[in-house]
Each structure stands twice: as structure tokens, then as C-alpha cells.
Short mmCIF file of C-alpha atoms and ligand atoms in Angstrom, two decimals:
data_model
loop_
_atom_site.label_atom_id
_atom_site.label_comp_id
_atom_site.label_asym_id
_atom_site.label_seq_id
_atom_site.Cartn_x
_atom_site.Cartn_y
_atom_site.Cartn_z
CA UNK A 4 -94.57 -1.56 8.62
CA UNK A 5 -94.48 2.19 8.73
CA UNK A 6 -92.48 4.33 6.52
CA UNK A 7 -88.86 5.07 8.54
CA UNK A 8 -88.40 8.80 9.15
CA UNK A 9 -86.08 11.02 11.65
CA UNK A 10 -86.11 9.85 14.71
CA UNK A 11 -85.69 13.36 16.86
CA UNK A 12 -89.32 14.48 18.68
CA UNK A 13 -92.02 16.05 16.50
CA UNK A 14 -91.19 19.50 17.73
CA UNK A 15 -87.68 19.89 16.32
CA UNK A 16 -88.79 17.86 12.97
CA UNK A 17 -91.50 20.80 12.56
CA UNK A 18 -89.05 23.72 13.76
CA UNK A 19 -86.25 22.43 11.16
CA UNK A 20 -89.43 22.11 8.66
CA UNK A 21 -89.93 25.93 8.96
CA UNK A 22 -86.71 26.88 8.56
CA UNK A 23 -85.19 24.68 6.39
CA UNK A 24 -88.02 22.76 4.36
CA UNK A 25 -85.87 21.77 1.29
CA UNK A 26 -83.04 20.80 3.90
CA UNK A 27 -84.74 18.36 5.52
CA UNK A 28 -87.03 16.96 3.38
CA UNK A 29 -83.69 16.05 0.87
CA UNK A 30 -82.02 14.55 3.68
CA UNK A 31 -84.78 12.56 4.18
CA UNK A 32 -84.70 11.30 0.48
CA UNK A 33 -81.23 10.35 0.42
CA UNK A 34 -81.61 8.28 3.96
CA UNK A 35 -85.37 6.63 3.84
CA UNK A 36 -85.75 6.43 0.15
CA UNK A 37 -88.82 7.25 -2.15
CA UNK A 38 -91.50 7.50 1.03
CA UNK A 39 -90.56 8.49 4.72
CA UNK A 40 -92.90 10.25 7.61
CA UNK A 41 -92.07 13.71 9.00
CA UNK A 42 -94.05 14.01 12.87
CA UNK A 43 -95.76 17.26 13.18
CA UNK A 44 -95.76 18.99 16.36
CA UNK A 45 -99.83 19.06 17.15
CA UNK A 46 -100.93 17.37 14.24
CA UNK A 47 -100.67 14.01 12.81
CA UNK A 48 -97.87 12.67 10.89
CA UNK A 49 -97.44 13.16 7.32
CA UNK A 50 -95.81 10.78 4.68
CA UNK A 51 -94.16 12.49 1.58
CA UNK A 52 -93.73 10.24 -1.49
CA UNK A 53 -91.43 11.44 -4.20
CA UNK A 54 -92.36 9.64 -7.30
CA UNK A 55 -95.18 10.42 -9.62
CA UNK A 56 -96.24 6.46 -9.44
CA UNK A 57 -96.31 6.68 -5.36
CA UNK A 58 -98.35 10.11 -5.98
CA UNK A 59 -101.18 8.89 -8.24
CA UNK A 60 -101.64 6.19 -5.52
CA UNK A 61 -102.60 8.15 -3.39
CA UNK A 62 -104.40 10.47 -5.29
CA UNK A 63 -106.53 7.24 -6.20
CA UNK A 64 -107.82 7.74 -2.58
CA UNK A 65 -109.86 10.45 -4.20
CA UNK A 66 -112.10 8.12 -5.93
CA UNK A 67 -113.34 7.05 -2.33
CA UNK A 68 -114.58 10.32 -1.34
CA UNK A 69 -111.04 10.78 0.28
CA UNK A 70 -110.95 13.72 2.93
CA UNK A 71 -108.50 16.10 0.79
CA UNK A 72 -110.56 19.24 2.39
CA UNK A 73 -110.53 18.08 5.81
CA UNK A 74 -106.54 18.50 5.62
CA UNK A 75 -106.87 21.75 4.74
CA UNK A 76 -110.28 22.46 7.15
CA UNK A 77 -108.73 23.50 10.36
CA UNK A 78 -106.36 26.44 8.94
CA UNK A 79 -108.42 27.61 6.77
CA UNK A 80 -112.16 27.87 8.09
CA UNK A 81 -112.31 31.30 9.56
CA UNK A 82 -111.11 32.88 6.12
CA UNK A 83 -112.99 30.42 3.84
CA UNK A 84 -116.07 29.98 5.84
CA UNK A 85 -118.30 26.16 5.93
CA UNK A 86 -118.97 26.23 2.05
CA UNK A 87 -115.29 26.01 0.38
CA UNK A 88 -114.16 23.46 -2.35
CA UNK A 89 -111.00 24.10 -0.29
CA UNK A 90 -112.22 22.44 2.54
CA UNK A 91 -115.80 20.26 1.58
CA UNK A 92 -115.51 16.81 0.96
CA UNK A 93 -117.65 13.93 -0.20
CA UNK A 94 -120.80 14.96 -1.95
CA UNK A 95 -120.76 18.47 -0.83
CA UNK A 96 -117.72 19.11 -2.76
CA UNK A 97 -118.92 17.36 -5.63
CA UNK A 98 -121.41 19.91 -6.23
CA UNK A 99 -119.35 23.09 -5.31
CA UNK A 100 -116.49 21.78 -7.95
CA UNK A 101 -119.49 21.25 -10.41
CA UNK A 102 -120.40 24.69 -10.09
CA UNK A 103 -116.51 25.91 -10.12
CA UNK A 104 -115.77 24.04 -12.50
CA UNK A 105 -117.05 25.48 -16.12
CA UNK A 106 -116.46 28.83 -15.59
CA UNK A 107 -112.70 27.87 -14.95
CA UNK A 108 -112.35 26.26 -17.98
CA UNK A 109 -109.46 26.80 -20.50
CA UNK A 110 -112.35 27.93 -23.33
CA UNK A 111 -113.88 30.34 -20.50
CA UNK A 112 -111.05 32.02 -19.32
CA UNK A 113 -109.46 32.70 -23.13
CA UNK A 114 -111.91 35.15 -23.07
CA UNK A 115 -109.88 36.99 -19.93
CA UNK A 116 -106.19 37.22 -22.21
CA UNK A 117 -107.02 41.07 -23.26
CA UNK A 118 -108.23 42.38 -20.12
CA UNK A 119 -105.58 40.37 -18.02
CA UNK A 120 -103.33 41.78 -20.34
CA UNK A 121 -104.37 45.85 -20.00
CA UNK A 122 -104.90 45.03 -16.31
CA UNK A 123 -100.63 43.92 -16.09
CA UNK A 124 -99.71 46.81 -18.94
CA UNK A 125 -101.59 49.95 -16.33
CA UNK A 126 -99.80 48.17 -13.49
CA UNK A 127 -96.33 47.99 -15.27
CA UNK A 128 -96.27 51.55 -16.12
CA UNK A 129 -96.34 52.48 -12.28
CA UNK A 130 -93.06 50.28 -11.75
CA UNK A 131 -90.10 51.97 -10.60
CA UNK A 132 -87.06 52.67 -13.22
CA UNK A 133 -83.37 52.07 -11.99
CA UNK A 134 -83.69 50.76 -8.77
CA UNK A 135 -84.27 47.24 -7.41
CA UNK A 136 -87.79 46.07 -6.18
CA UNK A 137 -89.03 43.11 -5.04
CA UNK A 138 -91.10 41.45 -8.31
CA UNK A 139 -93.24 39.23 -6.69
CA UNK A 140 -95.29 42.09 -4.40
CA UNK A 141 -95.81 43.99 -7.90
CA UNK A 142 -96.76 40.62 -9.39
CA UNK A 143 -99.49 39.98 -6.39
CA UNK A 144 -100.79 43.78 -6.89
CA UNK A 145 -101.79 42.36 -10.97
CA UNK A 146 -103.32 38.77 -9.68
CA UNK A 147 -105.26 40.79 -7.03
CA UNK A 148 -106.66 43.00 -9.32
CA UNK A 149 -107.73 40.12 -12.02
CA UNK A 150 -109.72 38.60 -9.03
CA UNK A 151 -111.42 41.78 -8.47
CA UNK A 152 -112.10 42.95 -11.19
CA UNK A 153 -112.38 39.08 -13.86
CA UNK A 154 -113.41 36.64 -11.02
CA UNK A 155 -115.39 38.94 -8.47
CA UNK A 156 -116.35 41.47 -11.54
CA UNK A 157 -116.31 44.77 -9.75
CA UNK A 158 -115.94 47.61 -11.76
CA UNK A 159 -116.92 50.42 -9.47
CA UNK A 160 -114.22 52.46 -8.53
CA UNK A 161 -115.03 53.21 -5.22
CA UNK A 162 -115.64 49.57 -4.37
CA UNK A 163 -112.44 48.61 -6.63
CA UNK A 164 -110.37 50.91 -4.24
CA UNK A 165 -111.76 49.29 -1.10
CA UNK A 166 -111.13 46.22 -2.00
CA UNK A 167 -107.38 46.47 -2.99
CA UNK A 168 -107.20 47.99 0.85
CA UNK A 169 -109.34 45.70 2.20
CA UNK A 170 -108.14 42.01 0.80
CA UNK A 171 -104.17 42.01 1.39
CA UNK A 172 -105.07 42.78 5.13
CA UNK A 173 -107.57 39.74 5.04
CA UNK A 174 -105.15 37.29 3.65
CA UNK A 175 -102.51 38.34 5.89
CA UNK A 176 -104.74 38.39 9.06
CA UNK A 177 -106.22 35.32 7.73
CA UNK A 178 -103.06 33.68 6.78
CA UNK A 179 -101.31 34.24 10.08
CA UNK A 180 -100.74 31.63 12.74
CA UNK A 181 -102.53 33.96 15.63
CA UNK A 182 -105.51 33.26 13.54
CA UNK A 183 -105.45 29.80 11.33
CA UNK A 184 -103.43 28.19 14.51
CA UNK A 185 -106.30 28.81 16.68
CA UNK A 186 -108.30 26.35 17.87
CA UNK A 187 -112.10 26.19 16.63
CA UNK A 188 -113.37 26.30 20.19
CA UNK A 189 -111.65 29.12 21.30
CA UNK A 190 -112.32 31.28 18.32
CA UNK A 191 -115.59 32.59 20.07
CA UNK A 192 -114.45 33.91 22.53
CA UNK A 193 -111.09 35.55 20.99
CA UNK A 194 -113.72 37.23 18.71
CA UNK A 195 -115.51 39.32 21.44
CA UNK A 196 -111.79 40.29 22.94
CA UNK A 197 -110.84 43.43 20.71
CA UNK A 198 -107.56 43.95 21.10
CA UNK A 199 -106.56 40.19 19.71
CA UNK A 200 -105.70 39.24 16.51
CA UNK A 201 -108.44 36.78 15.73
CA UNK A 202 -111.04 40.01 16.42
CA UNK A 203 -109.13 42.55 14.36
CA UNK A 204 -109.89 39.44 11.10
CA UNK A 205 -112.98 39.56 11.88
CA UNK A 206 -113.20 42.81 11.60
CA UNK A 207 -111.90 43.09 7.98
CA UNK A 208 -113.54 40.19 6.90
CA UNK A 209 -117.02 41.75 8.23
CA UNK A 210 -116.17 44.79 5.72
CA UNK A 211 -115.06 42.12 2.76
CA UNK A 212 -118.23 40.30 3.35
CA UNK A 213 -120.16 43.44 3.33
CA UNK A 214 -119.02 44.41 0.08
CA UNK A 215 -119.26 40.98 -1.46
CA UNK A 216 -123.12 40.32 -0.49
CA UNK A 217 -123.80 43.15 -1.62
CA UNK A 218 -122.47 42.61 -4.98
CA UNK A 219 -123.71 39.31 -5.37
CA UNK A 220 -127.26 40.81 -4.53
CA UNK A 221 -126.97 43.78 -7.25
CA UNK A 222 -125.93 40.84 -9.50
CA UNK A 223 -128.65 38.86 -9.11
CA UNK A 224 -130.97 41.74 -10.53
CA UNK A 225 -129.09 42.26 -13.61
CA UNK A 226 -127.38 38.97 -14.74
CA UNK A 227 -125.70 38.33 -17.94
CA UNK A 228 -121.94 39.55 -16.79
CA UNK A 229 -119.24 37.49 -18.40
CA UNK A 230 -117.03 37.25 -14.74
CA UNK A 231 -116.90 34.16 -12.75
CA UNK A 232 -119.76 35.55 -10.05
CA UNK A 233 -121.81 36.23 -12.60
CA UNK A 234 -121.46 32.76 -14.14
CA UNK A 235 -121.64 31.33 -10.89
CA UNK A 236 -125.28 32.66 -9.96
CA UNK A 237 -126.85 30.09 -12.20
CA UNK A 238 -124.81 27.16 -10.93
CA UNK A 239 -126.77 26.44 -8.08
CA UNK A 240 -125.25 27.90 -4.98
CA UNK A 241 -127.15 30.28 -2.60
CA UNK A 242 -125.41 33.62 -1.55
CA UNK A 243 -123.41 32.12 1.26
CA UNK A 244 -121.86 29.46 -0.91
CA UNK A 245 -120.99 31.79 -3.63
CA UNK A 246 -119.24 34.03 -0.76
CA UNK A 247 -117.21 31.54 0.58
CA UNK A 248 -116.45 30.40 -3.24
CA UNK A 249 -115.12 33.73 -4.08
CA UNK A 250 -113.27 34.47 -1.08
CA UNK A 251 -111.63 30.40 -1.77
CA UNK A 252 -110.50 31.83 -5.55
CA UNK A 253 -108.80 35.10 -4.13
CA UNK A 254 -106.84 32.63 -1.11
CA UNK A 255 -106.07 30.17 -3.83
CA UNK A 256 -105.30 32.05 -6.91
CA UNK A 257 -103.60 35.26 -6.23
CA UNK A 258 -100.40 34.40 -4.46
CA UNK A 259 -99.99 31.17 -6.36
CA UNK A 260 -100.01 32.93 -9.69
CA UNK A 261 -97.89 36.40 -8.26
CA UNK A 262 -95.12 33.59 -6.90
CA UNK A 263 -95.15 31.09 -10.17
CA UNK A 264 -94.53 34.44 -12.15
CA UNK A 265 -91.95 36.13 -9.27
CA UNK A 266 -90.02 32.58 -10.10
CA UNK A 267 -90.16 32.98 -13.74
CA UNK A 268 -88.46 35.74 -13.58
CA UNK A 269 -86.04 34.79 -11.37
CA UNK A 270 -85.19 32.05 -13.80
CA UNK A 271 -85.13 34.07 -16.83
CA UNK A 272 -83.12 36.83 -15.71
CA UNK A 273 -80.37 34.54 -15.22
CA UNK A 274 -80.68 32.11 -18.82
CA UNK A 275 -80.20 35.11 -21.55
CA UNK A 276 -80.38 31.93 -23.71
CA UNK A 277 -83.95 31.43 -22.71
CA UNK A 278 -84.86 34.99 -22.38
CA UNK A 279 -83.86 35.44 -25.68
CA UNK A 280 -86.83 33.71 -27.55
CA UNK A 281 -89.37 35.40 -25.75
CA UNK A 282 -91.77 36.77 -25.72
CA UNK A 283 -93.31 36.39 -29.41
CA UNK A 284 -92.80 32.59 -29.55
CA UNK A 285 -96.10 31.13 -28.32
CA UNK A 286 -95.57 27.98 -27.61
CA UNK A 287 -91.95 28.05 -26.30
CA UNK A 288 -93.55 30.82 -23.41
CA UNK A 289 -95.62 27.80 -22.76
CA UNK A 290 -92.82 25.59 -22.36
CA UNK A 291 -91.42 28.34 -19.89
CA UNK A 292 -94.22 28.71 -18.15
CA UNK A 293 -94.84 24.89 -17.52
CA UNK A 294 -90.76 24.52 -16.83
CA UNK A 295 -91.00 26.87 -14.14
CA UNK A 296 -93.47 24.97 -12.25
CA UNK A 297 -91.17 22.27 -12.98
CA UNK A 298 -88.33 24.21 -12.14
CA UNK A 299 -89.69 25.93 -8.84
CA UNK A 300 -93.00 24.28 -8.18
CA UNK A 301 -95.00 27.22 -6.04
CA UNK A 302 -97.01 24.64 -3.81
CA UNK A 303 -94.89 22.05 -2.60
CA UNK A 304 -97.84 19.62 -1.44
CA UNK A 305 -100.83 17.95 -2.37
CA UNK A 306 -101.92 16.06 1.23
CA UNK A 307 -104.72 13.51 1.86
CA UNK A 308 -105.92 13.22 5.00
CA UNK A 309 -106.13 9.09 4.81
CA UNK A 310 -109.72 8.23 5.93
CA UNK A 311 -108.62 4.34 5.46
CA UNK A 312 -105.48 2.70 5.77
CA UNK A 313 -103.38 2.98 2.63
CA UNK A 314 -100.63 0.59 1.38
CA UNK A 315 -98.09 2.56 -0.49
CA UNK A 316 -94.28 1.44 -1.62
CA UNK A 317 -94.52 -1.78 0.91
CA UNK A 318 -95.38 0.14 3.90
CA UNK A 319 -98.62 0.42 5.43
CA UNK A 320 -100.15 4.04 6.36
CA UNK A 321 -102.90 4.17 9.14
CA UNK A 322 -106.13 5.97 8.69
CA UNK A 323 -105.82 9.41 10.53
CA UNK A 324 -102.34 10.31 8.96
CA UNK A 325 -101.47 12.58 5.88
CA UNK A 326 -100.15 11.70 2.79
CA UNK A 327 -99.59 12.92 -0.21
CA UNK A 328 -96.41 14.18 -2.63
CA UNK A 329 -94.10 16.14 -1.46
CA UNK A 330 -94.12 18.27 -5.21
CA UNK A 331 -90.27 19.41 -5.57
CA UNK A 332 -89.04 15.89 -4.89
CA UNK A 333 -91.34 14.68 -7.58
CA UNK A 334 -90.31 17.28 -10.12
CA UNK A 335 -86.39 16.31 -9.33
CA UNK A 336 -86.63 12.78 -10.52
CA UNK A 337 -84.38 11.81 -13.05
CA UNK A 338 -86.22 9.21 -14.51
CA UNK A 339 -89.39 11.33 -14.86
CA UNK A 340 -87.34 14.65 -16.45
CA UNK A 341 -83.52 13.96 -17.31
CA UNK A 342 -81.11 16.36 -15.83
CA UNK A 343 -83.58 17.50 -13.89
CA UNK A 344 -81.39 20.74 -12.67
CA UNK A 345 -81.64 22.05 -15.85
CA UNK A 346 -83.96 24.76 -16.43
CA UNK A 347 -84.95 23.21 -20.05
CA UNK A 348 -88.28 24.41 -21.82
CA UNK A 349 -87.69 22.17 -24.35
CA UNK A 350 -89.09 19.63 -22.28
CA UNK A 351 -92.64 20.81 -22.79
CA UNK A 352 -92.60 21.41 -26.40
CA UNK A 353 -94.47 20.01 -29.05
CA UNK A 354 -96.97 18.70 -26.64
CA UNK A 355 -94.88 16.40 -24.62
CA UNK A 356 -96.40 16.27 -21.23
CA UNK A 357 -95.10 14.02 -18.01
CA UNK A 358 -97.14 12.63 -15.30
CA UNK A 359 -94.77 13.25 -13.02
CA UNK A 360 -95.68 17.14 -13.59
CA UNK A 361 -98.07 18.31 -10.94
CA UNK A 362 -97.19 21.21 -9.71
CA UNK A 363 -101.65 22.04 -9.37
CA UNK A 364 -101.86 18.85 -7.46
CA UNK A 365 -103.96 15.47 -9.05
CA UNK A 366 -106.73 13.41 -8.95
CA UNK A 367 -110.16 14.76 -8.88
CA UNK A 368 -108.71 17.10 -6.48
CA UNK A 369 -106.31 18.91 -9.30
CA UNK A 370 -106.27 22.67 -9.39
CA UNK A 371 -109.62 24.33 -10.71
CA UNK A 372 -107.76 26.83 -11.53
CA UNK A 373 -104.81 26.15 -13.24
CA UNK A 374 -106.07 27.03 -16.89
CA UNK A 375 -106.19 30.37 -15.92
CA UNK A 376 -103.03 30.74 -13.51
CA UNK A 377 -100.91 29.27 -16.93
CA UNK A 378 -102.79 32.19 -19.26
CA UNK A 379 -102.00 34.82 -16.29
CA UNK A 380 -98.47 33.77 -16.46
CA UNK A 381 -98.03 33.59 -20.36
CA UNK A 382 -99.56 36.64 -21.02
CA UNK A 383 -98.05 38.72 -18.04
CA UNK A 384 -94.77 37.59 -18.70
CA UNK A 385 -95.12 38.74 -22.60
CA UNK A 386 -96.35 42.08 -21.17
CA UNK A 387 -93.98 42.34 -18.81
CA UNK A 388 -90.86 41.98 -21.47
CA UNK A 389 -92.71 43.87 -24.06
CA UNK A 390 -92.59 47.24 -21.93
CA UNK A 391 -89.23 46.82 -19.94
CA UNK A 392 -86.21 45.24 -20.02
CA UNK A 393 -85.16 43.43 -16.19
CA UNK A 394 -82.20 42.87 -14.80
CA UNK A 395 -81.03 40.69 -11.52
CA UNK A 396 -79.11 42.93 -9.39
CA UNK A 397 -77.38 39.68 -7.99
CA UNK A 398 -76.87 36.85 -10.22
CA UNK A 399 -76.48 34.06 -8.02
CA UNK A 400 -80.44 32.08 -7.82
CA UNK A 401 -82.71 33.42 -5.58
CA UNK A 402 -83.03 30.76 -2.35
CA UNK A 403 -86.46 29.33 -1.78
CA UNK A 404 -88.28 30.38 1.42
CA UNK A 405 -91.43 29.02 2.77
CA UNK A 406 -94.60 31.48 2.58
CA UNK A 407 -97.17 29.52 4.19
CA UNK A 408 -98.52 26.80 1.61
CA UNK A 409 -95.79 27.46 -0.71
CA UNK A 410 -92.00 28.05 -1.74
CA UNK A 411 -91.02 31.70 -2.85
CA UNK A 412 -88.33 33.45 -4.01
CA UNK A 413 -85.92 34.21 -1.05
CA UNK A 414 -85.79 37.91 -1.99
CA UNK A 415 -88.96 37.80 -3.90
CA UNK A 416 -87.18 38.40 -6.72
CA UNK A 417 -85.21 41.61 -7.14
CA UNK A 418 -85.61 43.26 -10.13
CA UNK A 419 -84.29 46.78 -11.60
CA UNK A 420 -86.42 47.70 -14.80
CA UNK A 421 -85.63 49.47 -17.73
CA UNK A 422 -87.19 51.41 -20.20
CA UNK A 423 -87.48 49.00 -23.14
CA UNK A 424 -85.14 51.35 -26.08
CA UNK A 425 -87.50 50.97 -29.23
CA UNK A 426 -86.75 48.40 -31.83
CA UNK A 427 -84.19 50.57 -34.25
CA UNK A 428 -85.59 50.68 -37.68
CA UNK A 429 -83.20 50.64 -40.88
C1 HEM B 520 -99.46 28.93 -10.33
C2 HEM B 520 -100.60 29.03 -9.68
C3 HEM B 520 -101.27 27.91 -8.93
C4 HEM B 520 -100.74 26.77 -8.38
C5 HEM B 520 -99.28 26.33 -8.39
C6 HEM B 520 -101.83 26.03 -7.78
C7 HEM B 520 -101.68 24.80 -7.15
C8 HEM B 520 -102.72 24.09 -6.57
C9 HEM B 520 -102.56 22.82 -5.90
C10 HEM B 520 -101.26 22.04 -5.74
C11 HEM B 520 -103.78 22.45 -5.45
C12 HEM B 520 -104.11 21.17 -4.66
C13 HEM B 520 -104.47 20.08 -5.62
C14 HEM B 520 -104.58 18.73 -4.95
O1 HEM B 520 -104.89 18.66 -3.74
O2 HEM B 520 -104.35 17.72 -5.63
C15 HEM B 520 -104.73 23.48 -5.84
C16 HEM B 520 -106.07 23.46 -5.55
C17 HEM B 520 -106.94 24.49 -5.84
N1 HEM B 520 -106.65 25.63 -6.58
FE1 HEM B 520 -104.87 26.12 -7.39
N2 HEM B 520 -102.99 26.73 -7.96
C18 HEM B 520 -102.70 27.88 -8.66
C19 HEM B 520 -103.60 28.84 -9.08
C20 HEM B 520 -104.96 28.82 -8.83
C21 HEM B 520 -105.91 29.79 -9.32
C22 HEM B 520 -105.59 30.97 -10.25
C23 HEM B 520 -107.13 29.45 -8.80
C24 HEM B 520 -108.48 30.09 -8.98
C25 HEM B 520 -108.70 31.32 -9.32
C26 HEM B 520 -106.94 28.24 -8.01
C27 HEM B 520 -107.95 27.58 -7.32
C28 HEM B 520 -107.79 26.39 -6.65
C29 HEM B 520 -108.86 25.72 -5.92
C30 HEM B 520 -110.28 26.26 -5.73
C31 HEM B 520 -108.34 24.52 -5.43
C32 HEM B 520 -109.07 23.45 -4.62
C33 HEM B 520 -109.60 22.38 -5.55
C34 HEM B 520 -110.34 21.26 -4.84
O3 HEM B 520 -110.03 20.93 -3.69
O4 HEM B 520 -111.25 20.68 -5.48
N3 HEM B 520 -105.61 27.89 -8.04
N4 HEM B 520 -104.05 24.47 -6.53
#
């Protein structure tokens, strides 16, 4: 039997998807239970499971090879290229995670806190005073510049400049539905017609690309740097590989991190309670950190692209379909986190961890880099309040809205900052 699901044609599921993700998918909850199917208009159906037992089943598919990156493959090609842990499966993404892998590690990327700290403290001090902004955009402009400067390592100005120009236009180009809607075949010849979208990418990505093989060349004939390219050059991977690897780190780590900290804020601008035992308190701004992907969980999916039948909660999936967790659901079950509208740090204290918490995903397919999105967090956020005190110009929560792969602050978090007024001393 297949898993029930609204009945209405594919197109109006997806158009009520867009607009109303949360909507529909908790309507679905309450009616079909713990797994239902949502059709896609133009691509196959997907079945959500909210329960972290349903979700490790089907992260189990992993084990088989599983064709994780093949979900993600069609959208995300052009910007990734051929060689992306994104988008590889099987034994070609064995080796690129491999190589991804170590330099990503928690022990590695310790080594990051000071400069990912100076990097958010010459960023805060160009913030506006008095007037409301939106947080997350200022948020993106500090993950941007830890890829350029920690992951891809670039510390010549000139270049530096270029590429803060350069790589918002390439996402955005990259990320929009003229370009990762369009279909493989017809990408050749939309590349030769200049006045599309899909040629004006190419454009940009031709003068990222420059930039980055070039880099990766000078590299090469001095090694020894302690950034992730330079720690990548030994894994392994030829020049093309590496490109696509670094240009996979910016799509996948910068507006991640800028959103998971946008909602952080968001959260503690509105619980003074909470607020008020940060920042110094080191392990209860991990507990805040980890809450808020609780909380507000950035990416709200972690598909499979089934390449076998699966049986999952007494219904039977066919090969060809997605499935996969739908995150927020997961992260909303009482069993797994009592009270689970509560925004309660405690949770995550002393140690105590929950499978049910995944908001970087699962099985071999988890998050490379979620040691170092949970440092960027921590130590932005203890930045952040040590130079300037926030306020929410509007206290009612912040609505989530869908931006692309993941949920973000409706507003993007308006903020008005304030000079910090030095600790008085007796
Ligand atoms: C708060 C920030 C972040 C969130 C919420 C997040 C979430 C996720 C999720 C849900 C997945 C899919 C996992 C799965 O399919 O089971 C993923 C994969 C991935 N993430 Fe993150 N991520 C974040 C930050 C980062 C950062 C900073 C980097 C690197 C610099 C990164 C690199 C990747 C890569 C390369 C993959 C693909 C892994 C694979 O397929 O083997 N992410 N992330």
C-alpha cells in the first residue's frame, strides 16, 4: 500500500508547497499520520516521515550506496559542476567525502574560532546604529567572508574584493529557477543565447572559476596553508574536483550558517530569560545554538532518491520516489523533546543529545560541515552580544518563509543595534 496523501493534482500540492510549506505539510500530519506523499508537479513524488525512528530507516538506505546526490543532481549541476559530494553517489562520493572529510573536522576547524571571530567583530563595526536592518543579509556578508578567506584561503585584497562581488551574484543566478529549473538538454543552447539567464551564470561563474584555478594553481607551488584548499591538495583530487568541492562548501555552508544565526536571534531577542546568560556561559551558548536548530531547523529535508523499493511504517515506497524526513515535523515530536514549543536550551545541556535531532541531515550522508557551522554560530553570536545590544522592533515571532532549500526568517530578522554602554565599574 502507498502512503495516503492529498488527493488534489500535483500542481496545486506544489503551488500550496511554495507558499505555504509549514501549512500544508501540518495538515498533512494531523490527517495521514506519521508518513504521507506530497505529488510534485514534474518530478516524482516525495514521502515525508516525521519521526526520528521512520527517519533513520531510511537513512539506512545509505548503507546501499543509496542515490542521496542524484536527488539533489538535477538543480544543482550547473553551479556545482560533475565532481560534488552534493551530487556523487556510490563510490565516487566515497572518495570525495574522504577527502572532505578531515579537514572539516571539529579538531580542524577549532583552529578557525579567532579568525572567525575578528572576521564577525570588523563586520559588526560597519552595522548600522538606531535603525532596523534585516540580520540575516549582515549575517551572510560574515559566512561569505569565512569561506573566502578560512575555506578558499584568499588573502589578496584585490581577489578578496572580487570575490565578495562576484559569489552572491553566482548563488543567486545559480540558485534561481531560470537556471536550476532548466532542463540538462537545453542548457547548451540557452548558453550561446546572451541575453538569457542561464548565459548571464555562465558568465559569472566563468570569472569565479577563473579566479579559483588560479588559486588552486599558485597553491600547489607553495603548500603548507592551514585553509581547507590547502588541506585539500593532498587528499587526492585533481584541480577540477577541488573546484567543484569548493564551490559545493560556499552553496552549502554560507546561507545555512547566515539563516541558523538570523533565527537565533530572532529567538533570543524575544526570551530576555535566555538572553540573559549569554554570552560568557559556554556550554549553555551551546545549548542555544543546538535549540535553535531544534527550534527553527534551517533545512527542512534530508531526501533519498529510493533506488529500491523501501518498506517504511507498513506502507510500501517504489523505487524512483523520494523519501526522506521532513526535519520540522521531526523536531516537533513530543515524545522525542517534551513541550516541544518551548524554546528550552536546557534540553541540550550536560551532554544530553536526542536522535530525533537532525537538523544536518543523517546517515553517512550527515552534514560535513556541521562542526564548523555550530563554532560559526557560537562564536558569532558571543561577538555579536559582546559589541551591541539588539532589539526586535516587533515582538511578535518572525514567520518562516521558504528560501530555496530552507526555512528563513519571514523578515530576515529585523534588528536595531545599539552601542553596548560599558560595564559600570564601582
Ligand atoms: C546551520 C548550518 C547548516 C545546516 C543546517 C546544514 C544542513 C545540512 C543538511 C540537512 C544536509 C543533508 C544531510 C543528509 O542528506 O542527510 C547537509 C549536507 C551537506 N552540508 Fe551542511 N548544513 C549547514 C552548514 C554547512 C557548512 C558550514 C558546510 C561546509 C562548509 C556544509 C556542507 C555540507 C555538505 C558538503 C553536504 C553534503 C554531504 C554529503 O552529501 O555527503 N554544511 N547539510
Amino acid at each position: 500500500m502507498l502512503p495516503p496523501g492529498p488527493r488534489f493534482p500535483a500542481i496545486a500540492q506544489t503551488a500550496w508547497f511554495m507558499r505555504d510549506p509549514a501549512g500544508l505539510i501540518e495538515q498533512c500530519h494531523r490527517r495521514y499520520g506519521d508518513v504521507f506523499t506530497i505529488r510534485w508537479f514534474g518530478f516524482p513524488p516525495e514521502v515525508y516521515v516525521a519521526t526520528a525512528e521512520l527517519a533513520e530507516q531510511v537513512f539506512r538506505t545509505d548503507q546501499g550506496g543509496g542515490l542521496a546526490g542524484a536527488a539533489r543532481r538535477d538543480f544543482l549541476e550547473p553551479l556545482v559542476g560533475a565532481h560534488s559530494v552534493l551530487t556523487l553517489d556510490g563510490d565516487a562520493w566515497a572518495g570525495h567525502r574522504k577527502s572532505l572529510t578531515p579537514p572539516l573536522r571539529a579538531k580542524q576547524v577549532a583552529g578557525y574560532a579567532d579568525e572567525i571571530a575578528a572576521i564577525a567583530a570588523e563586520k559588526i563595526a560597519a552595522w548600522p546604529l538606531g535603525r532596523p536592518f534585516a540580520l540575516r543579509d549582515r549575517m551572510q556578508e560574515i559566512t561569505l567572508e569565512i569561506i573566502i578567506r578560512l575555506i578558499f584561503g584568499i588573502r589578496d585584497a584585490g581577489r578578496m574584493g572580487r570575490l565578495r562581488a562576484l559569489l552572491p551574484r553566482l548563488i543567486d543566478s545559480g540558485g534561481s529557477m531560470a537556471v536550476a529549473m532548466l532542463p540538462a538538454r537545453l542548457r547548451g543552447p540557452a548558453g550561446s543565447l546572451p541575453f538569457l539567464p542561464y548565459a548571464r551564470f555562465l558568465k559569472v561563474r566563468a570569472a569565479v572559476d577563473a579566479i579559483l584555478y588560479d588559486e588552486i594553481r599558485r597553491r600547489r607551488a607553495e603548500p603548507g596553508g592551514t585553509d581547507v584548499l590547502s588541506r585539500l591538495l593532498d587528499s587526492g583530487l585533481g584541480d577540477d574536483e577541488i573546484r567543484d568541492e569548493l564551490i559545493t562548501l560556499l552553496i552549502a555552508g554560507h546561507e545555512t550558517t547566515a539563516t541558523g544565526l538570523a533565527w537565533a536571534f530572532e529567538r533570543l531577542l524575544r526570551l530576555p530569560d535566555v538572553l540573559r546568560r549569554l554570552p560568557d556561559d559556554e556550554s549553555y551558548l551551546d545549548a542555544v545554538v543546538k535549540e535553535t536548530l531544534r527550534a527553527r531547523p534551517v533545512v527542512y529535508e534530508a531526501p533519498r532518491l529510493l533506488d529500491a523499493p523501501l518498506r517504511l511504517g507498513g506502507y510500501d515506497i517504489p523505487a524512483g520516489w523520494y523519501a526522506g524526513p521532513f526535519i520540522p515535523l521531526v523536531h516537533q515530536d513530543p515524545a522525542a523533546f517534551p513541550s516541544p514549543a518551548e524554546f528550552r536550551p536546557e534540553r541540550f545541556l550536560d551532554g544530553q543529545q536526542s536522535r530525533a535531532w537532525m537538523p544536518f541531515g543523517g546517515g553517512r550522508r550527515f552534514c560535513v560541515g556541521a562542526q564548523l557551522a555550530l563554532l560559526e554560530m557560537r562564536v558569532i553570536i558571543r561577538e555579536v552580544l559582546h559589541r551591541l545590544e539588539l532589539v526586535a522592533p516587533d515582538q511578535a515571532p518572525e514567520a518562516r518563509r521558504l528560501a530555496n532549500v530552507t526555512f528563513a526568517p519571514a523578515e530576515l530578522t529585523r534588528v536595531i543595534a545599539r552601542a553596548r554602554t560599558p560595564a559600570r565599574t564601582p
